[in-house]
Every structure is written in structure tokens, then in C-alpha cells.
Amino acid sequence: MHVIIAGAGPCGLSLSLALARVGIEVTLIDRENTIDSRPRAAHMTAPGIQMFKRAGVFEDVRRAGFLPKDWTYRKFDGTPIVTIQDIAVSKSPEATIVLPINKLDEILLSHAERNSKIFLKWGHRVVGVGQDKKSAWAIIKEQDGTEKRISGDFLIGCDGGTSQVRKSLFGEKNFPGTTWDVQFVATDVYYPFDKYGYDDVNAVVHPHDSHLVARLTKDGLWRVAYQEDKDMTYQEVLDHQAAHYERILPGHPKPGDYTLTNISPYKLHQRCAERFRVGRICLAGDAAHLCNPWGGLGLTGGFADVTGLADCLEGIATGRADDSILDKYDEVRRSIFLNVVDPISTGNFLRVSALGTDAAIAKDPFLKMCAAAKNDPTVKEKMEKRVRDLS
């Protein structure tokens, strides 16, 4: 079997490795010349850990990352509301690992480059797709403008939220769902949050200035992600960053008090493709669905997608299943997004951005559950199960 995968991000790379390890040839194509270095997700939960083991990279990922300790919801002045202890579930074999995606991609890429079953092609932009009863193909444009067709038994679109594979299947504008009325600005910064008593993950609740502060690396790099007006240009976001930091961060720092290493604004969506399978072409990860980043469910769901696809394609390749199993992939993964990921991620966003009073915070059912989990292990287990159920 030969599978074409569009998109050399974490989902495309890990799927390539998982397939190659069971003898399936993969052509992995990406429009860029190297992996993406922009600030993105960093918390790898159980579905990601399962995929890393399958792809043969788990030990490398574990060495490069770390297990986070506590997650605290805070008021705008930094006062703790409630703390979830041991968010990594450190005693579990699938304990959460923190590792920025660009560092994860470096590990995945190094393994892919050494695998003789994976043919990696940078600078190959998908401009169209097609299929017949026996094959699927991508029409790609190289950087010199040359167009060619790459064919295989199946084509998997892991090419992100602007997926050309999805657009070629359903049209440029057909991605059902909504866009939130704000943009999110993800920044990476060296700043002494430990000095202010911050935990490894901190969600600051505020109707206008909610933000996330999370430890990214063992050497003191943190992610600060905050909201900005949706109509701000990229340059306006850059120009406003220092004032925003001074207003929202503990200690009200000036630019000379921290080292900013990266900044990336992006829109927030809740969207799901009408199908994840069309014949011999499938979608996974952000190409198939988008959700806001609160809770890290986009990346988590993406890893669960490609784990399911790896099962299906291996079954087809070994004769244990026919290609109708991909209909089950479509049914299960779309159902989990629509009935689990979408409502939970929506609730996560509304919790941090809409709760403005002490009374509202006190009544929030999830925050009450977090408080109960501190003294009741069964409540904590229910919360952990919600993550496992994404698989």
C-alpha cells in the first residue's frame, strides 16, 4: 500500500511514522520548506501519548518534555480560584507531556528522515485532488510553478485549517461552523512567573482580558496567550503587545523585564467538515475540524484522528478490513468532535472569557467539580476519563 499524506505537521508526521512501521509506504508532502515554528499547542495528553508509542517516538518525546504539575484558575489580580492538582496524571503510563509543537515536530521529522518507507517532499503545494476506484491523487505545484500528479492508494489531508484537500472536496467556503468574535495572540516569553506563585498552567478568568500562562520548557520559557480585537492587523497586534503585557501580567512588566521570543495572532473557530471521508480521500486534525485552544482539545482530537486512521489503513493493508472501515472512522471521529470536543471546548472558552463576577465563578459547574476533585478521587477520575474518551 502507498498512502499520500498532505501536511507535515504533528498529525501528518506521526501518521507517516505509524504507517511506515507496519510496512506501508508514505509520500508526505508540505507546501512549506520546513516545519512550522509559530507558537502553538504544547500539552500532549493521552491520545497523543498513544500515537507517539505507535510511531516509535515516545521515549524521545518524554526525554525532551516534562510532566506538568498543577493547573490553577485565577482571578484577574492573580488570586487563585481553584487548582487541579497533578494535571499530568503523573502515575499513568499515558501521563501528559509538555513539549512545544515545533520541538515535537523536530523529533518526528528526524525519525521520518531516517525511515526508508517515508518520502518527504517540501515545497509541494496541493492545488487539487482526485480519485478513481483504485487510487487517489494530489495535484501539486512546486515552487518553480511546475505542476504534477502524485498518486497512491489513499490520500489523507492533514494540511491544517486552510486545508486545500478539504477545499478541493467541498469547496473554498464550505467548512460549517462559527468564528469567535476575538483573535487569540500566542506569545512565548522568558519572565519569572514562579516569583509570583504561578503554577505550571494558569487560566486567568476575565470577560475582556482572559489569558493563559503556561510553562513550556524546563529552562523558563512560558506561553502567554491572550485575546485581542478581531479587527486588529498583525502590525497593530505587535505594536500593542507591550501595553497588553503590562496590563495583564503579574508585576506589570515593561519590555526590558522580559524576553519575548515569538508572537503569533490567529482567529478562533468551532468548525467541522461535513464528512471526514470521501472515497479514498480522508481528512484529519485541523483539516477536518477546528476548535478554540482552551483545553488543548484541537491537538488532542487530531492525534485521536490519526490513531484511528492508522488502525483503519493497517487493517486494509493486511486484509483484515476493507475500505468500508473508513466510513466508521468518519462516523466515530465526527461524532466525537460534534458531541464531545466542540461543546467542551466552547464551555472552556466561555468559562474564562464570560465569568466576570465572584458569584458567577462560584456557580460554574466545572470549577465546582475541580474543587470537589481535590478531596474526592472519583471526581478526578471522571475528569481524566473525559480526556481518554476523545480517543
Coordinates of C-alpha atoms in Angstrom, one line a residue:
M1 CA 0.0 0.0 0.0
H2 CA 1.1 3.6 -0.7
V3 CA -0.5 6.5 1.2
I4 CA -0.1 10.2 0.3
I5 CA -0.3 12.5 3.3
A6 CA -0.6 16.2 2.8
G7 CA 0.7 18.3 5.7
A8 CA 4.0 17.7 7.6
G9 CA 2.7 18.9 11.0
P10 CA 2.4 16.7 14.1
C11 CA -0.6 14.7 12.8
G12 CA 0.9 14.2 9.3
L13 CA 4.3 13.3 10.6
S14 CA 3.1 10.9 13.3
L15 CA 0.7 9.2 11.0
S16 CA 3.5 8.7 8.4
L17 CA 5.7 7.1 11.1
A18 CA 2.9 4.8 12.3
L19 CA 2.1 3.6 8.8
A20 CA 5.8 3.1 7.9
R21 CA 6.4 1.0 10.9
V22 CA 3.8 -1.6 9.6
G23 CA 5.3 -1.6 6.1
I24 CA 3.1 1.0 4.4
E25 CA 4.9 3.4 2.0
V26 CA 4.1 7.1 2.6
T27 CA 4.7 10.1 0.4
L28 CA 4.5 13.1 2.8
I29 CA 4.1 16.5 1.1
D30 CA 4.0 20.0 2.5
R31 CA 3.8 23.4 0.9
E32 CA 6.5 24.9 3.2
N33 CA 10.2 24.3 3.1
T34 CA 10.5 23.2 6.7
I35 CA 8.4 22.6 9.9
D36 CA 6.3 25.4 11.4
S37 CA 8.0 27.4 14.2
R38 CA 5.0 29.5 15.3
P39 CA 3.7 29.3 18.9
R40 CA 1.1 26.6 19.0
A41 CA -0.1 23.9 21.4
A42 CA 2.3 22.2 23.8
H43 CA 0.3 19.8 26.0
M44 CA 0.3 16.2 24.8
T45 CA -2.5 14.2 26.5
A46 CA -3.4 10.5 26.4
P47 CA -4.3 10.3 22.7
G48 CA -1.0 11.9 21.8
I49 CA 1.0 9.6 24.0
Q50 CA -0.8 6.6 22.4
M51 CA 0.2 7.9 19.0
F52 CA 3.8 8.6 20.0
K53 CA 4.2 5.0 21.2
R54 CA 2.7 3.7 17.9
A55 CA 5.0 6.0 15.9
G56 CA 8.1 4.9 17.8
V57 CA 9.0 8.3 19.2
F58 CA 7.6 8.2 22.8
E59 CA 10.9 7.9 24.6
D60 CA 12.4 10.8 22.7
V61 CA 9.4 12.9 23.4
R62 CA 9.4 12.1 27.1
R63 CA 13.1 13.0 27.4
A64 CA 12.6 16.3 25.6
G65 CA 9.5 17.4 27.5
F66 CA 8.3 17.4 31.2
L67 CA 5.3 16.4 33.2
P68 CA 3.3 19.5 34.3
K69 CA 2.1 19.6 38.0
D70 CA -0.9 21.8 38.8
W71 CA -3.4 23.9 36.8
T72 CA -4.9 26.9 38.6
Y73 CA -7.8 29.1 37.6
R74 CA -7.2 32.7 38.8
K75 CA -8.9 36.0 39.1
F76 CA -7.5 38.9 37.1
D77 CA -5.5 40.1 40.1
G78 CA -3.8 36.6 40.3
T79 CA -5.8 35.3 43.2
P80 CA -6.4 31.6 42.9
I81 CA -9.9 30.4 42.4
V82 CA -9.3 26.6 42.2
T83 CA -6.4 24.3 41.5
I84 CA -6.4 21.0 39.7
Q85 CA -3.5 19.0 41.1
D86 CA -1.3 16.7 39.1
I87 CA -2.8 17.6 35.7
A88 CA -0.3 15.2 34.1
V89 CA -1.8 12.2 36.0
S90 CA 1.9 11.5 36.6
K91 CA 1.5 7.9 37.7
S92 CA -0.3 7.0 34.4
P93 CA 1.6 5.4 31.5
E94 CA -0.1 8.0 29.4
A95 CA 0.8 11.0 31.6
T96 CA 0.5 14.4 29.9
I97 CA 3.8 15.7 28.5
V98 CA 4.6 19.4 27.8
L99 CA 6.6 20.0 24.7
P100 CA 6.2 22.9 22.2
I101 CA 4.9 21.5 18.9
N102 CA 7.9 22.9 17.0
K103 CA 10.2 20.8 19.2
L104 CA 7.9 17.8 18.8
D105 CA 8.0 18.2 15.1
E106 CA 11.8 18.2 15.1
I107 CA 11.7 14.8 16.8
L108 CA 9.1 13.5 14.4
L109 CA 11.0 14.8 11.4
S110 CA 14.3 13.3 12.5
H111 CA 12.6 9.9 12.7
A112 CA 10.8 10.4 9.3
E113 CA 14.0 11.4 7.5
R114 CA 15.6 8.1 8.7
N115 CA 12.8 5.9 7.6
S116 CA 13.1 4.4 4.1
K117 CA 9.3 4.0 3.8
I118 CA 8.7 7.7 4.0
F119 CA 9.3 10.0 1.1
L120 CA 9.2 13.6 2.3
K121 CA 8.7 16.4 -0.3
W122 CA 8.9 20.0 0.9
G123 CA 7.8 22.9 -1.3
H124 CA 4.9 20.9 -2.7
R125 CA 1.6 22.8 -2.6
V126 CA -1.6 20.9 -3.1
V127 CA -3.8 22.6 -5.7
G128 CA -6.3 19.9 -6.4
V129 CA -7.2 16.2 -5.6
G130 CA -8.8 13.4 -7.5
Q131 CA -9.6 9.7 -7.3
D132 CA -10.9 6.6 -9.1
K133 CA -11.9 3.2 -8.0
K134 CA -8.3 2.1 -7.3
S135 CA -6.3 5.2 -6.4
A136 CA -6.3 8.7 -5.1
W137 CA -4.0 11.6 -6.1
A138 CA -2.9 15.1 -5.3
I139 CA -2.2 17.7 -7.9
I140 CA 0.7 19.7 -6.6
K141 CA 2.6 22.8 -7.6
E142 CA 6.3 23.0 -6.9
Q143 CA 7.9 26.3 -6.1
D144 CA 9.1 26.8 -9.7
G145 CA 5.5 26.6 -10.8
T146 CA 5.7 23.1 -12.2
E147 CA 2.5 21.1 -11.7
K148 CA 2.4 17.3 -11.3
R149 CA 0.3 14.5 -10.0
I150 CA 1.3 12.2 -7.1
S151 CA -0.8 9.1 -6.9
G152 CA -1.3 6.4 -4.2
D153 CA -3.9 4.0 -2.8
F154 CA -5.3 6.7 -0.4
L155 CA -4.8 10.4 0.2
I156 CA -5.0 11.9 3.8
G157 CA -5.4 15.6 4.3
C158 CA -3.5 16.7 7.4
D159 CA -2.9 20.1 5.9
G160 CA -4.4 22.3 8.6
G161 CA -7.3 24.7 9.0
T162 CA -6.8 26.2 5.5
S163 CA -6.7 22.6 4.0
Q164 CA -6.6 22.5 0.2
V165 CA -7.6 18.9 0.4
R166 CA -10.8 19.8 2.2
K167 CA -11.4 22.8 -0.1
S168 CA -10.9 20.6 -3.2
L169 CA -13.5 18.1 -1.8
F170 CA -16.2 20.5 -0.6
G171 CA -15.4 24.0 -2.0
E172 CA -13.5 27.0 -0.8
K173 CA -16.1 28.3 1.7
N174 CA -17.7 25.0 2.9
F175 CA -16.4 24.5 6.4
P176 CA -19.6 24.5 8.6
G177 CA -19.4 26.3 12.0
T178 CA -18.6 29.6 13.5
T179 CA -15.8 32.1 14.2
W180 CA -15.4 33.7 17.6
D181 CA -15.5 37.5 17.8
V182 CA -11.9 37.8 19.0
Q183 CA -8.5 36.8 17.9
F184 CA -6.0 34.9 20.1
V185 CA -2.4 36.0 20.4
A186 CA 0.0 33.3 21.4
T187 CA 3.4 34.5 22.7
D188 CA 6.5 32.8 24.1
V189 CA 8.4 34.7 26.7
Y190 CA 11.0 34.4 29.4
Y191 CA 9.6 36.0 32.6
P192 CA 9.8 34.9 36.2
F193 CA 6.2 33.8 36.8
D194 CA 7.5 31.5 39.6
K195 CA 8.2 34.6 41.6
Y196 CA 4.5 35.4 41.6
G197 CA 3.4 31.9 42.7
Y198 CA 2.2 30.8 39.3
D199 CA 1.7 27.1 38.7
D200 CA 2.6 25.2 35.5
V201 CA -0.7 26.1 33.9
N202 CA -2.7 29.2 34.8
A203 CA -6.1 30.3 33.3
V204 CA -7.0 33.8 34.2
V205 CA -10.7 34.4 34.2
H206 CA -12.0 37.8 32.9
P207 CA -14.7 39.0 30.5
H208 CA -12.3 41.1 28.4
D209 CA -8.8 40.1 29.5
S210 CA -8.8 36.4 30.0
H211 CA -5.5 34.8 29.3
L212 CA -3.4 31.7 29.6
V213 CA 0.1 31.5 31.3
A214 CA 1.7 28.1 30.9
R215 CA 5.3 26.8 31.5
L216 CA 6.7 25.5 28.1
T217 CA 10.2 24.3 28.9
K218 CA 12.4 23.4 31.8
D219 CA 14.6 26.4 31.2
G220 CA 12.0 29.0 32.0
L221 CA 10.1 29.7 28.7
W222 CA 6.4 30.4 29.2
R223 CA 3.4 30.7 26.9
V224 CA 1.3 33.7 27.4
A225 CA -1.9 33.7 25.2
Y226 CA -4.4 36.5 25.3
Q227 CA -7.4 38.0 23.5
E228 CA -7.3 41.0 21.1
D229 CA -9.8 42.7 19.0
K230 CA -10.6 40.6 15.9
D231 CA -10.2 43.5 13.6
M232 CA -6.6 44.4 14.7
T233 CA -4.0 43.9 11.9
Y234 CA -0.9 41.9 12.6
Q235 CA 1.2 45.1 12.9
E236 CA -1.3 46.5 15.4
V237 CA -1.1 43.3 17.5
L238 CA 2.7 43.7 17.5
D239 CA 2.5 47.3 18.5
H240 CA 0.0 46.7 21.3
Q241 CA 1.8 43.7 22.8
A242 CA 3.9 45.5 25.3
A243 CA 1.0 47.5 26.7
H244 CA -1.1 44.3 26.9
Y245 CA 1.6 42.5 28.9
E246 CA 2.0 45.5 31.2
R247 CA -1.8 45.4 31.9
I248 CA -2.4 41.7 32.4
L249 CA 0.8 40.1 33.7
P250 CA 1.8 40.0 37.4
G251 CA 4.3 42.7 38.2
H252 CA 3.1 44.8 35.3
P253 CA 6.4 44.3 33.4
K254 CA 8.0 46.7 30.9
P255 CA 9.7 45.4 27.8
G256 CA 13.1 45.3 29.5
D257 CA 11.7 43.0 32.2
Y258 CA 11.1 40.0 29.9
T259 CA 12.5 38.4 26.7
L260 CA 9.8 37.8 24.0
T261 CA 10.8 35.0 21.6
N262 CA 7.7 34.6 19.5
I263 CA 4.3 36.0 18.8
S264 CA 1.5 34.8 16.6
P265 CA -2.1 36.0 16.4
Y266 CA -4.8 33.8 14.9
K267 CA -8.6 33.5 14.6
L268 CA -10.6 31.2 16.9
H269 CA -13.1 28.8 15.2
Q270 CA -15.6 26.0 16.0
R271 CA -15.9 24.2 12.7
C272 CA -16.3 20.6 11.4
A273 CA -16.2 19.3 7.8
E274 CA -19.4 17.7 6.6
R275 CA -17.5 14.4 6.0
F276 CA -14.1 13.1 7.0
R277 CA -14.1 10.5 4.2
V278 CA -14.9 10.9 0.5
G279 CA -13.9 7.6 -1.2
R280 CA -10.2 7.2 -1.0
I281 CA -9.6 10.6 0.5
C282 CA -9.8 11.3 4.2
L283 CA -9.3 14.3 6.5
A284 CA -7.7 14.5 9.9
G285 CA -6.8 17.1 12.5
D286 CA -7.4 20.8 11.8
A287 CA -8.2 19.9 8.1
A288 CA -11.2 18.1 9.5
H289 CA -12.2 20.2 12.5
L290 CA -11.3 23.4 14.4
C291 CA -11.9 24.4 18.0
N292 CA -10.6 27.2 20.2
P293 CA -7.4 26.3 22.1
W294 CA -8.7 26.4 25.7
G295 CA -8.1 22.9 27.0
G296 CA -5.9 21.8 24.1
L297 CA -8.6 19.7 22.5
G298 CA -7.7 20.5 18.9
L299 CA -4.3 18.8 19.0
T300 CA -5.7 16.1 21.3
G301 CA -8.5 15.4 18.8
G302 CA -6.1 15.4 15.9
F303 CA -3.9 12.7 17.4
A304 CA -7.0 10.6 18.1
D305 CA -8.0 11.1 14.4
V306 CA -4.7 9.8 13.1
T307 CA -4.5 6.9 15.6
G308 CA -7.9 5.8 14.2
L309 CA -6.7 6.2 10.6
A310 CA -3.6 4.2 11.3
D311 CA -5.8 1.4 12.6
C312 CA -8.0 1.6 9.5
L313 CA -5.2 1.7 6.9
E314 CA -3.3 -1.1 8.6
G315 CA -6.4 -3.2 8.6
I316 CA -7.0 -2.6 4.9
A317 CA -3.3 -3.2 4.0
T318 CA -3.3 -6.6 5.9
G319 CA -6.6 -7.7 4.5
R320 CA -8.3 -7.7 7.9
A321 CA -10.7 -5.0 6.7
D322 CA -12.0 -3.5 3.5
D323 CA -12.2 0.2 2.8
S324 CA -15.7 0.5 4.2
I325 CA -13.9 0.7 7.6
L326 CA -13.1 4.3 6.7
D327 CA -16.9 5.0 6.9
K328 CA -16.6 4.0 10.6
Y329 CA -13.7 6.4 11.0
D330 CA -15.8 9.2 9.6
E331 CA -18.8 8.3 11.8
V332 CA -16.9 7.9 15.0
R333 CA -14.5 10.9 14.7
R334 CA -17.2 13.3 13.6
S335 CA -19.5 12.2 16.4
I336 CA -16.8 12.7 19.0
F337 CA -16.0 16.2 17.7
L338 CA -19.6 17.3 17.5
N339 CA -20.7 15.8 20.7
V340 CA -17.6 16.0 22.9
V341 CA -14.8 18.3 21.7
D342 CA -17.0 21.1 20.3
P343 CA -19.2 21.6 23.4
I344 CA -16.4 21.1 25.9
S345 CA -14.0 23.5 24.2
T346 CA -16.8 26.0 23.8
G347 CA -17.5 25.7 27.5
N348 CA -13.8 26.1 28.3
F349 CA -13.7 29.4 26.3
L350 CA -16.9 30.8 27.8
R351 CA -15.7 29.9 31.3
V352 CA -12.6 32.0 31.1
S353 CA -14.0 34.8 29.0
A354 CA -17.5 35.3 30.2
L355 CA -17.4 34.8 34.0
G356 CA -16.9 38.3 35.3
T357 CA -18.2 38.2 38.9
D358 CA -17.4 36.2 42.0
A359 CA -21.0 35.0 42.1
A360 CA -20.8 33.6 38.5
I361 CA -17.4 32.0 39.3
A362 CA -18.9 30.3 42.4
K363 CA -21.8 28.8 40.4
D364 CA -19.7 27.4 37.5
P365 CA -20.2 23.6 37.5
F366 CA -16.8 22.8 36.1
L367 CA -15.0 24.9 38.7
K368 CA -17.1 23.3 41.4
M369 CA -16.1 19.9 40.0
C370 CA -12.4 20.9 40.2
A371 CA -12.8 22.0 43.8
A372 CA -14.5 18.7 44.6
A373 CA -11.8 16.7 42.9
K374 CA -9.2 17.9 45.4
N375 CA -10.8 15.7 48.1
D376 CA -12.6 13.1 46.0
P377 CA -10.5 10.8 43.8
T378 CA -13.6 9.6 42.0
V379 CA -14.3 13.1 40.7
K380 CA -10.7 13.4 39.5
E381 CA -11.1 10.1 37.7
K382 CA -14.2 11.3 35.9
M383 CA -12.3 14.4 34.7
E384 CA -9.4 12.3 33.4
K385 CA -11.9 10.0 31.6
R386 CA -13.2 12.9 29.6
V387 CA -9.8 13.2 28.0
R388 CA -9.5 9.5 27.4
D389 CA -12.9 9.5 25.8
L390 CA -11.6 11.6 22.9
S391 CA -9.8 8.6 21.6

